[in-house]
Structures are given as structure tokens and as C-alpha cells.
Amino acid sequence: MAKIFCIANQKGGVGKTTTAVNLAAGLAGLEQRVLLVDLDPQGNATMGSGVEKAKLKSSVYQVLIGLAAVKDCAQPCESSGYDVLPANRDLAGAEIELVDLDSRELRLKEALAQVANDYDFILIDCPPALSLLTLNGLCAANGVIVPMQCEYFALEGLSDLVNTIKQVHANLNPDLVIIGLLRVMFDPRMTLQQQVSDQLLEHFGDKVFKTIIPRNVRLAEAPSYGLPGVAFDGASRGAKAYLEFGAEMVERIKQM
Ligand code: ATP
Ligand code: MG
């Protein structure tokens, strides 16, 4: 049975997609069977996996509204050996259409149940909002991975996310836990980042992943080649950090 993880943070541009794509590639490199679900109408995880979002016959949108099955829409990420359930702008409409459908927050969970035995990991890249799409992700998942930059406002945003996760846990998905907080785009030369990192460790203890992802330009360049950073330049500091993170995840979920 696949373990399902949401990569979520309602703040924009904090490294969710970069984390989702590189974790998928890292886990695939560890011989794990991985499905990456792009749950963001921006389609960044789709493009970053080398799948052309403009040419999709069907996508996660059709899956959510019940017009297609996951296994008919998933496509291989050729460079890295995982599958992608792709997304594009169509998904923006799902937000409105889902409102009128039955069990609107459980559509993704129900769809993924059909492929649970085909994968070891299913990773869900969420959009930057606590929307119905993100709620579908949180209801489908066993755990949440929260990438965050160590900046002042990051801590404030975190309390909204933690509250939402608590509510989903209490009302909709008793399985849901925070797996961990991942410090990304980290620059140790900046005193403020070091201070926020210390505060995170103080408040969240071992919920903070040991691995720290550094700011690294190779990770930012990779998507324009349709490649995860791990495949684009495996020797870069960013790629090595994500590979280390993949190994830490595998260890951490053994304890779940
Ligand atoms: P959105 O909220 O829009 O979905 P996101 O949270 O998914 O954004 P990303 O798209 O992963 O964030 O990252 C935002 C930008 O920062 C991208 O241009 C990405 O290439 C860059 N980036 C992410 N991680 C790093 C890193 N460790 N070092 C340098 N650049 C990074
Ligand atoms: Mg994103």
C-alpha cells in the first residue's frame, strides 16, 4: 500500500514544487515506485517532470470530476523513473465544479485508492492556498511535508497551516499527521535565517527534518530543462541535499 504525502504550504514560492519533484526523483532512485500528483493549476510539477502541460489529453482535473481514472492519465517522467498525474489550467475550473459534487473533499482520496497497490509513495504537490484542492490533498494523505523558508513571516503562516491540518485531522482524516518541516532555500550566512531555524527547532523539535536544503541555483535552473534538479545536476549541493532528504524520509516513515 502506498504511503501518501502532501507537500503543502499556503505561502507561494516557498519550494513546494521543487521539493515534490526532487523528492519523487530521489525516491525513484532508491528503487521506490512513485506517483507524483500535480494538484496545482500552474502545472509546475508537470513541466518540471518533463511533461508538456499544453498537450494533455486528460489530467488530474478529469480524475477529480470523475471523467477519468488515475491510471489512464498518469505519464512517465522519462528522466527520473516516476509517474506524474499531470495538471494544467483546466484544474482551476475544478475548484468551482467540485462544489456541487458529492463528497467534494474526498474525490482525490477515492481516485488514488484505485492505484494504492501500484506505488510505494504517492506525493501530492499542492497549490499555494488552503483551497478545496489543497483540502482534497490533505484528505487523501497520511502525512504532510511542509517546506518553508526561514524568514520572519514564515512562522506566522505556519500557524494557519497547522490549524487547518488539525481541523482536517479532527473532522475529515484521522490518519493525517505532520511528517515534518523542511528548511529550504537556506542561506547560513544570513543571521535571521539561522535565528528562525533555531526558533523552529525550539517549537517543533524533531518534527523539523535534519536535512536542510540550501539555496542553490542549479535547482532553480533545472525546471526550464524539464528535469528535476536531481537529474539535471546530481553533483550539485541542492541535488545532494534532496537525495539526503529522500533517505531521511524513508527512515522517518519506518517509524510511522
Ligand atoms: P508556488 O506556491 O507558486 O507553487 P512553490 O512553493 O511550489 O511555488 P517553487 O516553485 O518550488 O515554490 O520555488 C519557487 C522558486 O524558487 C522557483 O523559481 C524555484 O526554482 C526556486 N527554488 C526553489 N528551491 C530553491 C533552492 N533550494 N535554491 C534556489 N532556488 C530555489
Ligand atoms: Mg508550486
Short mmCIF file of N, CA, C and O and ligand atoms in Angstrom, two decimals, residues 16-18 40 42 44-45 125-128, ligand 2:
data_model
loop_
_atom_site.label_atom_id
_atom_site.label_comp_id
_atom_site.label_asym_id
_atom_site.label_seq_id
_atom_site.Cartn_x
_atom_site.Cartn_y
_atom_site.Cartn_z
N LYS A 16 7.61 24.31 -2.62
CA LYS A 16 6.78 23.09 -2.61
C LYS A 16 7.07 22.21 -3.82
O LYS A 16 7.34 21.01 -3.70
N THR A 17 6.97 22.82 -5.01
CA THR A 17 7.11 22.04 -6.23
C THR A 17 8.53 21.49 -6.38
O THR A 17 8.73 20.33 -6.75
N THR A 18 9.51 22.32 -6.04
CA THR A 18 10.91 21.87 -6.11
C THR A 18 11.11 20.66 -5.20
O THR A 18 11.78 19.69 -5.56
N ASP A 40 -1.88 21.50 -8.73
CA ASP A 40 -1.81 22.95 -8.87
C ASP A 40 -2.08 23.32 -10.33
O ASP A 40 -1.38 22.82 -11.23
N GLN A 42 -1.19 25.69 -11.94
CA GLN A 42 0.03 26.24 -12.58
C GLN A 42 0.79 25.16 -13.35
O GLN A 42 1.58 25.46 -14.24
N ASN A 44 3.32 23.36 -12.54
CA ASN A 44 4.78 23.43 -12.45
C ASN A 44 5.44 22.07 -12.24
O ASN A 44 6.50 21.79 -12.80
N ALA A 45 4.80 21.22 -11.44
CA ALA A 45 5.39 19.89 -11.21
C ALA A 45 5.32 19.05 -12.50
O ALA A 45 6.20 18.23 -12.78
N ASP A 125 1.66 17.54 -4.90
CA ASP A 125 2.15 18.93 -4.90
C ASP A 125 0.93 19.86 -4.85
O ASP A 125 0.17 19.94 -5.81
N CYS A 126 0.75 20.55 -3.73
CA CYS A 126 -0.43 21.39 -3.52
C CYS A 126 -0.22 22.81 -4.04
O CYS A 126 0.90 23.30 -4.10
N PRO A 127 -1.34 23.48 -4.38
CA PRO A 127 -1.24 24.89 -4.78
C PRO A 127 -1.04 25.79 -3.56
O PRO A 127 -1.26 25.34 -2.42
N PRO A 128 -0.64 27.05 -3.79
CA PRO A 128 -0.38 27.95 -2.66
C PRO A 128 -1.66 28.57 -2.10
O PRO A 128 -1.85 29.78 -2.17
MG MG B 2 4.37 25.02 -6.80
#
